Coordinates of C-alpha atoms and ligand atoms in Angstrom, one line a residue:
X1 CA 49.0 -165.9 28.4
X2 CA 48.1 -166.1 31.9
X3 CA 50.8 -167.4 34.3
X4 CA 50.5 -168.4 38.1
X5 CA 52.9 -166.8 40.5
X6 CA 53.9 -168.3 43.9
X7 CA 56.5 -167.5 46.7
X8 CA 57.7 -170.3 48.6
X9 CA 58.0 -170.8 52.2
X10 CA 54.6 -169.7 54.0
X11 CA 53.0 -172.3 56.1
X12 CA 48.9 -173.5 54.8
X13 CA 47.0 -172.3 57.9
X14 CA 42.8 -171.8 58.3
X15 CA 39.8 -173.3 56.4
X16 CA 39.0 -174.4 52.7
X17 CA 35.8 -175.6 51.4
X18 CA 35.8 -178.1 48.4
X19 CA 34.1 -177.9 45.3
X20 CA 31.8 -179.9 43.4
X21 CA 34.0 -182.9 41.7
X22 CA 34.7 -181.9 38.1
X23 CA 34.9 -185.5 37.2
X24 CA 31.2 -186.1 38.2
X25 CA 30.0 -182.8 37.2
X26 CA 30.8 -183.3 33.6
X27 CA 29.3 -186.7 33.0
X28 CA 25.6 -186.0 34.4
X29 CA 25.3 -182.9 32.6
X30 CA 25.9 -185.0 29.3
X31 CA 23.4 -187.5 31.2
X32 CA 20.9 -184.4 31.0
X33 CA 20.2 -185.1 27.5
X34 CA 18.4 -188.0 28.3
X35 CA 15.7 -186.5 30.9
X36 CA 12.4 -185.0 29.6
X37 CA 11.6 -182.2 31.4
X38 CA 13.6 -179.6 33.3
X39 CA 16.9 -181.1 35.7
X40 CA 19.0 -178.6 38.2
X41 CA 22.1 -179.7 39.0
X42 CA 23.7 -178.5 41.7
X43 CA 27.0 -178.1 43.2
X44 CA 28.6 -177.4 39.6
X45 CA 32.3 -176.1 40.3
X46 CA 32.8 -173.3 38.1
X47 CA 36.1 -174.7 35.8
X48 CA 36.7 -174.4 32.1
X49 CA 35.4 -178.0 31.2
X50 CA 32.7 -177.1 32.9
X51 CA 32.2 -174.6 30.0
X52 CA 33.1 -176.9 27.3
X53 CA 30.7 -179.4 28.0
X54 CA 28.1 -176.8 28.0
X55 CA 29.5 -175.9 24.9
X56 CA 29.4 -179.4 23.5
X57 CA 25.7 -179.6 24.7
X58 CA 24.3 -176.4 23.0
X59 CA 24.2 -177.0 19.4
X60 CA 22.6 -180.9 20.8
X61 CA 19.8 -178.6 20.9
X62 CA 20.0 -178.0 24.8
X63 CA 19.1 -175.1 26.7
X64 CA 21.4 -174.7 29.5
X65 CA 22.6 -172.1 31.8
X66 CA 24.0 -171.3 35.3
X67 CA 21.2 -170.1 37.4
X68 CA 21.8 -167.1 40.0
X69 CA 22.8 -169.7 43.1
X70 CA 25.4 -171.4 41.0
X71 CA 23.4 -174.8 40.0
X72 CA 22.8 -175.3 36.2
X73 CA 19.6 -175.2 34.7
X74 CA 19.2 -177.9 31.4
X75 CA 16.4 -178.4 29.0
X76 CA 16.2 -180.4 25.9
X77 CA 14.5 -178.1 23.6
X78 CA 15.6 -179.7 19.9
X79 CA 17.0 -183.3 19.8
X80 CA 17.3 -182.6 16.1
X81 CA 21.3 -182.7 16.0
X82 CA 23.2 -185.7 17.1
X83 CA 27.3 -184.2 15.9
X84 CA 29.8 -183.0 18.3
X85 CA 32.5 -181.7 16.4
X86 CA 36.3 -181.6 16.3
X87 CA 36.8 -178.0 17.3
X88 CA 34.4 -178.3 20.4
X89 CA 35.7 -181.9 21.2
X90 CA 38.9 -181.5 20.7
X91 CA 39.4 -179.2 24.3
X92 CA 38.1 -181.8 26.2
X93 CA 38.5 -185.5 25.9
X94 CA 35.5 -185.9 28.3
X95 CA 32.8 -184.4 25.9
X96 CA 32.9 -188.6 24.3
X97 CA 30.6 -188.9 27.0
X98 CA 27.5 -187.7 24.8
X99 CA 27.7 -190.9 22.9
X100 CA 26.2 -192.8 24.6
X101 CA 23.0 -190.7 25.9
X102 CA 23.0 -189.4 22.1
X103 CA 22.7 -193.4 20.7
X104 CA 19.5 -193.6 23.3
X105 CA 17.9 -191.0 22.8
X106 CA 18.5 -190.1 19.0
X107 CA 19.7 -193.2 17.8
X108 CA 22.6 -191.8 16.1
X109 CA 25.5 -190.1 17.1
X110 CA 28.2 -188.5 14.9
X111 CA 31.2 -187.3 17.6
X112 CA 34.7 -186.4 16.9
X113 CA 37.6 -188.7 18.5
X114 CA 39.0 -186.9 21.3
X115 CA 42.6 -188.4 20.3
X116 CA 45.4 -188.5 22.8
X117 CA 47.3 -185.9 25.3
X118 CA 50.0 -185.3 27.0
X119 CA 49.0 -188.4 29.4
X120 CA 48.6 -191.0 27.3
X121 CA 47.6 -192.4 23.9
X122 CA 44.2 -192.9 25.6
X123 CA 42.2 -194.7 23.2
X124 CA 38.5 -195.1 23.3
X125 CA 38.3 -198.8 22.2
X126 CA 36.0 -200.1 25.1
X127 CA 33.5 -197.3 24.9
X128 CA 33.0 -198.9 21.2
X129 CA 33.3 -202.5 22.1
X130 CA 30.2 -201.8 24.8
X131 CA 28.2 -199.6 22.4
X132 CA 28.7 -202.3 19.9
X133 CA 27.6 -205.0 22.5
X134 CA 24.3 -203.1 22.9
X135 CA 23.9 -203.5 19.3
X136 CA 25.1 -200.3 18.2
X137 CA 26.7 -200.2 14.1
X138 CA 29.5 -197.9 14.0
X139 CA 32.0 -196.6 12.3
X140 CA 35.3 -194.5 12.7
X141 CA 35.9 -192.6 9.7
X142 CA 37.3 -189.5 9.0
X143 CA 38.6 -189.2 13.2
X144 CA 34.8 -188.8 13.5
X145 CA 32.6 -191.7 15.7
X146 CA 29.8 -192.4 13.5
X147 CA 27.1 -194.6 15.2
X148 CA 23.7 -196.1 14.9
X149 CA 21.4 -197.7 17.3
X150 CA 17.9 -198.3 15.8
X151 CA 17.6 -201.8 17.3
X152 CA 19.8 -201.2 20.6
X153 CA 19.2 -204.4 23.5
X154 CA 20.4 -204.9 26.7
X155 CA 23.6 -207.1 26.4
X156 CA 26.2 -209.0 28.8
X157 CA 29.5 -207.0 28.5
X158 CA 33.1 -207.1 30.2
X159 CA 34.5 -204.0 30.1
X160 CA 38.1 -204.3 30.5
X161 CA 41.6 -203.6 28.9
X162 CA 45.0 -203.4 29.4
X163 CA 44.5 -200.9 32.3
X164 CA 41.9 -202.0 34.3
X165 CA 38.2 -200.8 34.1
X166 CA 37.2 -197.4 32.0
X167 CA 35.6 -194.6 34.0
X168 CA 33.9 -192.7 31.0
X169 CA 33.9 -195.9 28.9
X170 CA 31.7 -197.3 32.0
X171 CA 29.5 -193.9 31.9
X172 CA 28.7 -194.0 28.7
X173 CA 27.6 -197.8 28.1
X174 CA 25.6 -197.2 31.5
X175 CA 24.1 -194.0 30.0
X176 CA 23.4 -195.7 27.0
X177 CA 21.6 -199.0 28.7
X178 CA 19.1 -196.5 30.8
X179 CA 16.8 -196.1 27.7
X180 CA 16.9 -199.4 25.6
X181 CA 15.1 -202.7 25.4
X182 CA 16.4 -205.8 28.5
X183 CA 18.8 -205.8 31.1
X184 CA 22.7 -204.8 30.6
X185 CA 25.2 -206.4 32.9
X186 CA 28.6 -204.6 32.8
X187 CA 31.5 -206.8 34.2
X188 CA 34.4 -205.3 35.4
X189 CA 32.8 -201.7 35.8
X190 CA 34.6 -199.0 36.7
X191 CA 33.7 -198.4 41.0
X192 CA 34.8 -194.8 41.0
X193 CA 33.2 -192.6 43.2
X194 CA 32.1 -190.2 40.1
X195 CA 30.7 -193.2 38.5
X196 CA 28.6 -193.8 41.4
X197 CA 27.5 -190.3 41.4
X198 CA 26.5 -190.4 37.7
X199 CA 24.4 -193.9 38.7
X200 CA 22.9 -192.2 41.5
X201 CA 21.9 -189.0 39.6
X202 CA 20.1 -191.5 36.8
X203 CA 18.4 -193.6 39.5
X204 CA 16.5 -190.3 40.3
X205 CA 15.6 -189.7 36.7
X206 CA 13.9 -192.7 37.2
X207 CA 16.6 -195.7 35.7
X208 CA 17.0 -199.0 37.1
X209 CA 20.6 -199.4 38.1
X210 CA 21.9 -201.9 40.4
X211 CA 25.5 -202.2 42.0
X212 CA 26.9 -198.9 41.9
X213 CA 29.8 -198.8 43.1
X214 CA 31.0 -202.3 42.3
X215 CA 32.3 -203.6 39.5
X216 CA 28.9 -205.6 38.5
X217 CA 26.3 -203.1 36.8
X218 CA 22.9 -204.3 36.2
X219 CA 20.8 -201.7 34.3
X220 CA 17.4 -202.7 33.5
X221 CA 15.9 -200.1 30.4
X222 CA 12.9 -198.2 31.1
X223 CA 10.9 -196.1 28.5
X224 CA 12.2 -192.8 29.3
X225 CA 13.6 -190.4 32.5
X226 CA 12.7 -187.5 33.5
X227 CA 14.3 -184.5 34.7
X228 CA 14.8 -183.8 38.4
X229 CA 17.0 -181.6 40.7
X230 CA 21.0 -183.5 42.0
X231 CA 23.5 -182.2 43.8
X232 CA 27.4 -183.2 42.6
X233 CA 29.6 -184.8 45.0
X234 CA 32.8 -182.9 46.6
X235 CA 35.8 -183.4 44.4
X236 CA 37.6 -186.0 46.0
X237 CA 41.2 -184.6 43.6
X238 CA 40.5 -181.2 45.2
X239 CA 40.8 -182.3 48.6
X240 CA 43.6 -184.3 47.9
X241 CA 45.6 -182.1 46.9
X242 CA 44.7 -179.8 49.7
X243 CA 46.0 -182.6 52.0
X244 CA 49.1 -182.5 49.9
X245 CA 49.3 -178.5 50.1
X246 CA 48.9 -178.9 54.1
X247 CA 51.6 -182.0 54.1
X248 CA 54.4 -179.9 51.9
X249 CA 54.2 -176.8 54.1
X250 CA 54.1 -178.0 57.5
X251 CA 50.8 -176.4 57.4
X252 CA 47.8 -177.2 59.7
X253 CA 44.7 -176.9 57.5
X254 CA 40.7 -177.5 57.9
X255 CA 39.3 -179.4 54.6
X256 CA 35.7 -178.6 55.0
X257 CA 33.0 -180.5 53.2
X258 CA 34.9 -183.4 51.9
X259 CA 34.0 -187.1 51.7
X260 CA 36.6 -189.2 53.6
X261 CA 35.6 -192.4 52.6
X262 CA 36.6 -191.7 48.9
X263 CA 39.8 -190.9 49.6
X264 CA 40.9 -193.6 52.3
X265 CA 44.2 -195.3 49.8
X266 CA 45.1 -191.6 49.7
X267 CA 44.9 -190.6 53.4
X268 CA 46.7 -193.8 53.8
X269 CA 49.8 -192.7 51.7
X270 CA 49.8 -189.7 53.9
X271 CA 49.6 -191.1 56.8
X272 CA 52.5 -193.7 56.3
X273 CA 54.7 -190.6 55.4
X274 CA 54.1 -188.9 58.2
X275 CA 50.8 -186.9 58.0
X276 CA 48.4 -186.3 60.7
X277 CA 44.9 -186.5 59.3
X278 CA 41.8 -186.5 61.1
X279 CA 37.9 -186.4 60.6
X280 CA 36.7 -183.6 62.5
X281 CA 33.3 -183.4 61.9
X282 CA 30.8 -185.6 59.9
X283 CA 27.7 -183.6 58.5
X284 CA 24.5 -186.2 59.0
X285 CA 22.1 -184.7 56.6
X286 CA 24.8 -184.2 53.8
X287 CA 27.5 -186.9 54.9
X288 CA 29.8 -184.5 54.3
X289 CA 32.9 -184.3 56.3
X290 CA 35.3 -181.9 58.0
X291 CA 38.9 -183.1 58.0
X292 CA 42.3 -181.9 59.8
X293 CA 45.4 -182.3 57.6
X294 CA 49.0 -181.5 59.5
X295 CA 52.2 -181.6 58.3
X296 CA 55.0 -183.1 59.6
X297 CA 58.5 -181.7 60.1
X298 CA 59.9 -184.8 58.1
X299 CA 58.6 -187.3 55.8
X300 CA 59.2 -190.8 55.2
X301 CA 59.3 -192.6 51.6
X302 CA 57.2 -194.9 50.3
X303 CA 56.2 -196.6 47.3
X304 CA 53.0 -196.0 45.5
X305 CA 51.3 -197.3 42.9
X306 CA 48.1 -196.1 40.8
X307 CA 45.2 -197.9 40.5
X308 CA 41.6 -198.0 40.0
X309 CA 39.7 -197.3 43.0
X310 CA 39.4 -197.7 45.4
X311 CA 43.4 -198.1 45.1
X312 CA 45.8 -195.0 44.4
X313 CA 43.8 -192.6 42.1
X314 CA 46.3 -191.6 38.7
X315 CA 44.8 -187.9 39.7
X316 CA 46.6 -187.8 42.3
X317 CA 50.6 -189.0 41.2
X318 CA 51.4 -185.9 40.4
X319 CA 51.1 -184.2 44.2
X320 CA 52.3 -186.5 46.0
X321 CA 55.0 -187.5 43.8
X322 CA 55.8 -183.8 44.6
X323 CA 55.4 -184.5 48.4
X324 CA 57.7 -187.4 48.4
X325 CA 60.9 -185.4 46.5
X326 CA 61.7 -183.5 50.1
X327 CA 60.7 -186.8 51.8
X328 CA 63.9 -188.8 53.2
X329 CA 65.5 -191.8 51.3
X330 CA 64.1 -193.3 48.0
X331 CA 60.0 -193.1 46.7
X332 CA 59.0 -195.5 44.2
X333 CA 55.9 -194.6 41.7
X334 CA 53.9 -196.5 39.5
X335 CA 51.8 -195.7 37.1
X336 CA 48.9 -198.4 36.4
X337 CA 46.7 -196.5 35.0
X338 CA 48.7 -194.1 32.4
X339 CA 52.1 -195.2 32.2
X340 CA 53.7 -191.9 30.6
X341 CA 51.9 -189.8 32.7
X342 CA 55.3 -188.5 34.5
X343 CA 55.7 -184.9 32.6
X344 CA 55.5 -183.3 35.5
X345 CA 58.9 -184.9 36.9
X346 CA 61.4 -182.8 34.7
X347 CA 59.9 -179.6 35.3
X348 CA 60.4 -180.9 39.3
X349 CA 64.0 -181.6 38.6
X350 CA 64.4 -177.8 37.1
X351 CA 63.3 -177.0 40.9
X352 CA 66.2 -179.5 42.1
X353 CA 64.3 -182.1 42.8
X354 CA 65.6 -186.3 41.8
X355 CA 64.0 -187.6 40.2
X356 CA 64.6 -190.7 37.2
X357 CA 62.4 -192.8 35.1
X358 CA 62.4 -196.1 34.3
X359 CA 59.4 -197.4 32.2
X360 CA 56.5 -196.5 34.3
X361 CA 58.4 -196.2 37.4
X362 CA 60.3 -192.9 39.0
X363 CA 61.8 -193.6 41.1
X364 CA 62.5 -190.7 43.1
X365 CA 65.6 -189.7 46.0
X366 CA 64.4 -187.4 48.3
X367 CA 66.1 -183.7 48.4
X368 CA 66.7 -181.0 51.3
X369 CA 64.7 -178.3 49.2
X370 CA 63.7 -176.9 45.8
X371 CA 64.4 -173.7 44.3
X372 CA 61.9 -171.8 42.7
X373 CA 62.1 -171.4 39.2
X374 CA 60.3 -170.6 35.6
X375 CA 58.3 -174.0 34.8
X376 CA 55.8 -175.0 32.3
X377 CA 52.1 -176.8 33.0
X378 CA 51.5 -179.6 30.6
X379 CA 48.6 -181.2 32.2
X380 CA 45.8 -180.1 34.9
X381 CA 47.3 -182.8 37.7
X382 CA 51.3 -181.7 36.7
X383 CA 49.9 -178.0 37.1
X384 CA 49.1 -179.0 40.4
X385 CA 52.2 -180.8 41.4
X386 CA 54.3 -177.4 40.1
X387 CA 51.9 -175.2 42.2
X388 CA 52.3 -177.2 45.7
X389 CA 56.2 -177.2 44.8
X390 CA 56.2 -173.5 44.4
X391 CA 54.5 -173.5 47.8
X392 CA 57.7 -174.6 49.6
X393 CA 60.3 -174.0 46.9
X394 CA 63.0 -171.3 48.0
X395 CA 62.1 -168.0 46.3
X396 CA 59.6 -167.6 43.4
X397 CA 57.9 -170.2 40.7
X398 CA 56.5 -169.1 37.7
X399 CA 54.0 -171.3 36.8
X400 CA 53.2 -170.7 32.6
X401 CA 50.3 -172.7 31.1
X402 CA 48.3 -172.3 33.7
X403 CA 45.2 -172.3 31.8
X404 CA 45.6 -176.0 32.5
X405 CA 44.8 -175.5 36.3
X406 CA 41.8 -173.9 35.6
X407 CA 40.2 -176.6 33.7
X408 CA 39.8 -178.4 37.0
X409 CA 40.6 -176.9 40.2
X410 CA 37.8 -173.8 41.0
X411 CA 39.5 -170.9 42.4
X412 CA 42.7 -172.5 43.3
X413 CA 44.4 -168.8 44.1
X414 CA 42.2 -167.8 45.5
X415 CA 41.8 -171.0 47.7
X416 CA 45.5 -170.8 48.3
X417 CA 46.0 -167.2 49.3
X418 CA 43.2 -167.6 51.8
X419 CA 45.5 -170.2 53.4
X420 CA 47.9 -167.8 53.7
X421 CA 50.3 -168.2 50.2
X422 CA 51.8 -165.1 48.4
X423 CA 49.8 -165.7 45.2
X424 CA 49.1 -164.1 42.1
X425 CA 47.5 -164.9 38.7
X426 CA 49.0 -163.2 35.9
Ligands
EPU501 N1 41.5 -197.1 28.2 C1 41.5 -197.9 27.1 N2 40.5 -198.0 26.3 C2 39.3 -197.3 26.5 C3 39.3 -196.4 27.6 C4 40.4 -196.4 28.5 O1 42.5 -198.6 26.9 O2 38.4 -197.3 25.7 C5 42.6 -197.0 29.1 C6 43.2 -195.6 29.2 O3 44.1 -195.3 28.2 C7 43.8 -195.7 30.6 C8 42.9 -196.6 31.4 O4 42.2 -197.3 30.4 O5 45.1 -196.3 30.5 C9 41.9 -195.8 32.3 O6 41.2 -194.8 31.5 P1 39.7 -194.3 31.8 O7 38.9 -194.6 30.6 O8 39.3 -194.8 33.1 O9 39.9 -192.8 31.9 P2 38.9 -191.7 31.4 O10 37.5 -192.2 31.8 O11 39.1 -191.2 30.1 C10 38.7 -190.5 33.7 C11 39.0 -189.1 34.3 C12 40.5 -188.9 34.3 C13 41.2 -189.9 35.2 C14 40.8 -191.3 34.7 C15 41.3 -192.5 35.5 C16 37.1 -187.8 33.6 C17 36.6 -186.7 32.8 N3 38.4 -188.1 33.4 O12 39.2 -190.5 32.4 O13 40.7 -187.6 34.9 O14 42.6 -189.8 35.2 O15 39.3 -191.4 34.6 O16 40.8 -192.4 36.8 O17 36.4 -188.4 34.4 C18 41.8 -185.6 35.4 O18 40.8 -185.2 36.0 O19 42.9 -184.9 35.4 C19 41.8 -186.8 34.5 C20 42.7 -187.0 33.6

C-alpha cells in the first residue's frame, strides 16, 4: 500500500496552479447522461473519483474518455441500463448523483445506497423526499434505491434537514427537474459554488434554471438538452488548503488560478489568525484569480464553525484545525455540517498536538510544535490535515492510507515538492 512521506521544517515558497474542483467535476459528468449529442468537459482534475464516476457511467451505456488535452469526451450511446451497483457505488458516495439524471431520462433507476463513512452516518433521505416530490415511486430494498418516474411533474419542494441544505441531494432533484413536465421550485437549495457550476453547465445544455446560487431554484422542464463543450471551476478545497500549507510554514506562496470570491469565510479565518492574503491578479476573460498567501511568525486562536456556504466549508475543518494546534491560546471548532467528522484529531495528538472533544466541538490548546510520526489517513480532508502537519512537524511523517488523498487532491506531491517540501510517495 502506497504511503506519503514528508520531512518537516521547509518553508512553501514559488507558484501552484489549482485544479479543476473535484466536487463540480463529478456531478456534471453524471449530468452528461442527460445531453443528446456529444459534451466536452473541460478542466477535469485527474483524481480517483474522477475514475469511478466514469466507471459508474460506463455500463449506463456511456461512452466516455479523456481526450489528449485532458477534457473528457461523453456520449450516450445505449440508455438501455438504468443499475449502478454496490461494488462500483460503494467507492464513492458521490456516484447517487445518477439518480436523478437516470429517473429523467430512463424513468427508472435501480442504484446501490452509498451507506455511511468515516464522516458521518450520511443518509440520503432528502434526495428521496425530492425525487418523491417530483412524483417519483420508490423503493429501498435490498440497500438498493429502486425508482420510477413514468409520470414525473414539476413540484414545490423544501429541501432541508437537520444539517442545513444537501449539496448532492440539491444536484440531483435539480438534475432530475431539467427534463420533466412544469416548473420545480427548490426551497432551501444548497448555494454552493459546485452547485452553481452544475446549474451553469445545464443552462448551456439548454435547461431553464433560475437562482443559482441562492437557496430558491426555479427550474422550468424542457423537452430535452443537448450536449455542448464546459469548463469546471477551480477547486475552491484545493486552494484552501494551499493557503493552509503557506500559513503552517511561514511560507510565502503564489495561488494561481483560483476564485477568491468562493472562499471569502475561509480567507477570513486566515486572516484573523494572522495570515496575509492578497489578490494579485484577476484574469478578465476567465475571472480567475491570482492570490498571495504568507505566513505569519505566530498565530492567533479563534473559533470556527462549519457551515453551508457561504459560511465555513466542512472541507476545510480538517486544515485549519491543523493550523490552529501551533496557534497561541485555545481554538474552538464546530462541526455543523458532520458532527463526527474529527478523526483526524487523534492522529494530530500522536504528533503532540491538544487537542479534546466534546460532542461536536474540539476544542483545541495551541502547542510549540509537533513531532513527526507514523499516522493513518481515514478520510480525504483528514489526509490533508496529516500532510500540512507533516510539513512543519519536527523530523519525518509517515502518512499510510494515502490512497485517500488521491481521491481528491491532483498531484498533491508533486504540487508540494515544487513548493519546495522533501516529498515522497511510496
Ligand atoms: N444530509 C441528510 N440527508 C440527506 C443528505 C444530507 O441528512 O439526504 C445531511 C448530511 O448527513 C450532512 C449534511 O446533510 O450532515 C450535508 O450533507 P450534503 O448532502 O450537503 O453532503 P454531500 O452532498 O453528500 C458534498 C460533498 C462533500 C462535502 C459536503 C458538504 C461532493 C461529492 N461531496 O457531499 O465533500 O463535505 O457536500 O459541503 O460534492 C469531500 O470533498 O471531502 C466531501 C466530503
Amino acid at each position: 500500500m502506497k504511503k506519503l512521506m514528508v520531512r518537516g521544517g521547509r518553508r512553501l515558497e514559488g507558484e501552484v496552479k489549482i485544479s479543476g474542483a473535484k466536487n463540480a467535476a463529478l456531478p456534471i459528468l453524471a449530468a452528461t447522461l442527460l445531453a443528446e449529442g456529444e459534451c466536452v468537459i473541460k478542466n477535469v482534475p485527474y483524481l480517483t473519483d474522477v475514475d469511478n464516476i466514469i466507471d459508474i457511467l460506463r455500463p449506463l451505456g456511456m461512452f466516455i474518455e479523456r481526450q489528449e488535452d485532458g477534457s473528457i469526451l461523453t456520449r450516450v450511446e445505449d440508455d438501455s441500463c438504468s443499475t449502478a451497483t454496490y461494488e462500483l457505488v460503494k467507492k464513492m458516495r458521490a456516484s447517487v448523483c445518477v439518480l436523478g439524471p437516470l429517473l429523467a431520462t430512463r424513468k427508472k433507476a435501480r442504484v446501490s445506497l452509498p451507506g455511511g463513512c468515516v464522516i458521518g452516518i450520511r443518509p440520503i433521505d432528502l434526495h428521496l423526499k425530492g425525487l418523491r416530490a417530483l412524483g417519483a415511486n420508490i423503493e429501498v430494498i435490498h440497500g438498493y434505491v429502486e425508482a420510477e418516474g413514468e409520470k414525473l411533474r414539476g413540484a414545490e419542494i423544501f429541501l432541508g434537514g437537520a444539517f442545513g441544505s444537501t449539496v448532492l441531494g440539491t444536484a440531483n432533484v435539480m438534475m432530475a427537474a431539467t427534463l420533466i413536465e412544469g416548473t420545480t421550485i427548490i426551497e432551501n437549495a444548497a448555494c454552493e459554488p459546485e452547485v452553481q457550476d452544475l446549474a451553469n453547465f445545464l443552462r448551456k445544455m439548454g435547461a431553464k434554471i433560475e437562482g443559482a446560487g441562492t437557496h430558491r431554484l426555479v427550474i422550468e422542464g424542457v423537452e430535452k438538452l443537448t450536449g455542448t463543450t464546459y469548463s469546471i471551476i477551480p477547486d475552491r478545497i484545493e486552494a484552501g488548503t494551499f493557503i493552509a500549507a503557506s500559513a503552517i510554514t511561514q511560507g510565502d506562496i503564489l495561488i494561481k488560478d483560483m476564485r477568491i470570491d468562493h472562499l471569502h469565510a475561509v480567507i477570513d479565518k486566515f486572516r484573523e489568525i494572522g495570515v496575509e492574503i492578497r489578490k494579485v491578479r484577476e484574469n478578465p476573460e476567465t475571472g480567475l484569480h491570482d492570490v498571495r498567501a504568507r505566513g505569519g511568525k505566530s498565530y492567533q486562536s479563534c473559533d470556527v464553525a462549519t457551515l453551508p456556504y457561504p459560511g465555513f466549508p466542512t472541507d476545510l475543518q480538517a486544515q485549519i484545525s491543523t493550523v490552529l494546534t501551533l496557534a497561541s491560546g485555545i481554538s474552538v471548532i464546530t462541526e455543523k455540517v458532520y458532527p463526527d467528522r474529527f478523526m483526524h484529531m487523534s492522529e494530530l495528538n500522536r504528533m503532540g498536538a491538544s487537542v479534546r472533544k466534546e460532542g461536536n466541538t474540539a476544542i483545541v490548546l495551541g502547542v510549540d510544535f509537533l513531532s513527526g510520526a507514523p499516522v493513518m489517513a481515514s478520510d480525504l480532508r483528514a489526509s490533508a490535515a496529516l500532510v500540512l502537519a507533516g510539513l512543519v512537524a519536527r523530523g519525518e511523517t509517515v502518512i499510510d492510507r494515502i490512497y485517500h488523498l488521491e481521491r481528491g487532491y491532483e498531484k498533491i506531491a508533486d504540487k508540494f515538492a515544487k513548493l519546495g517540501v522533501e516529498i515522497k510517495m511510496e
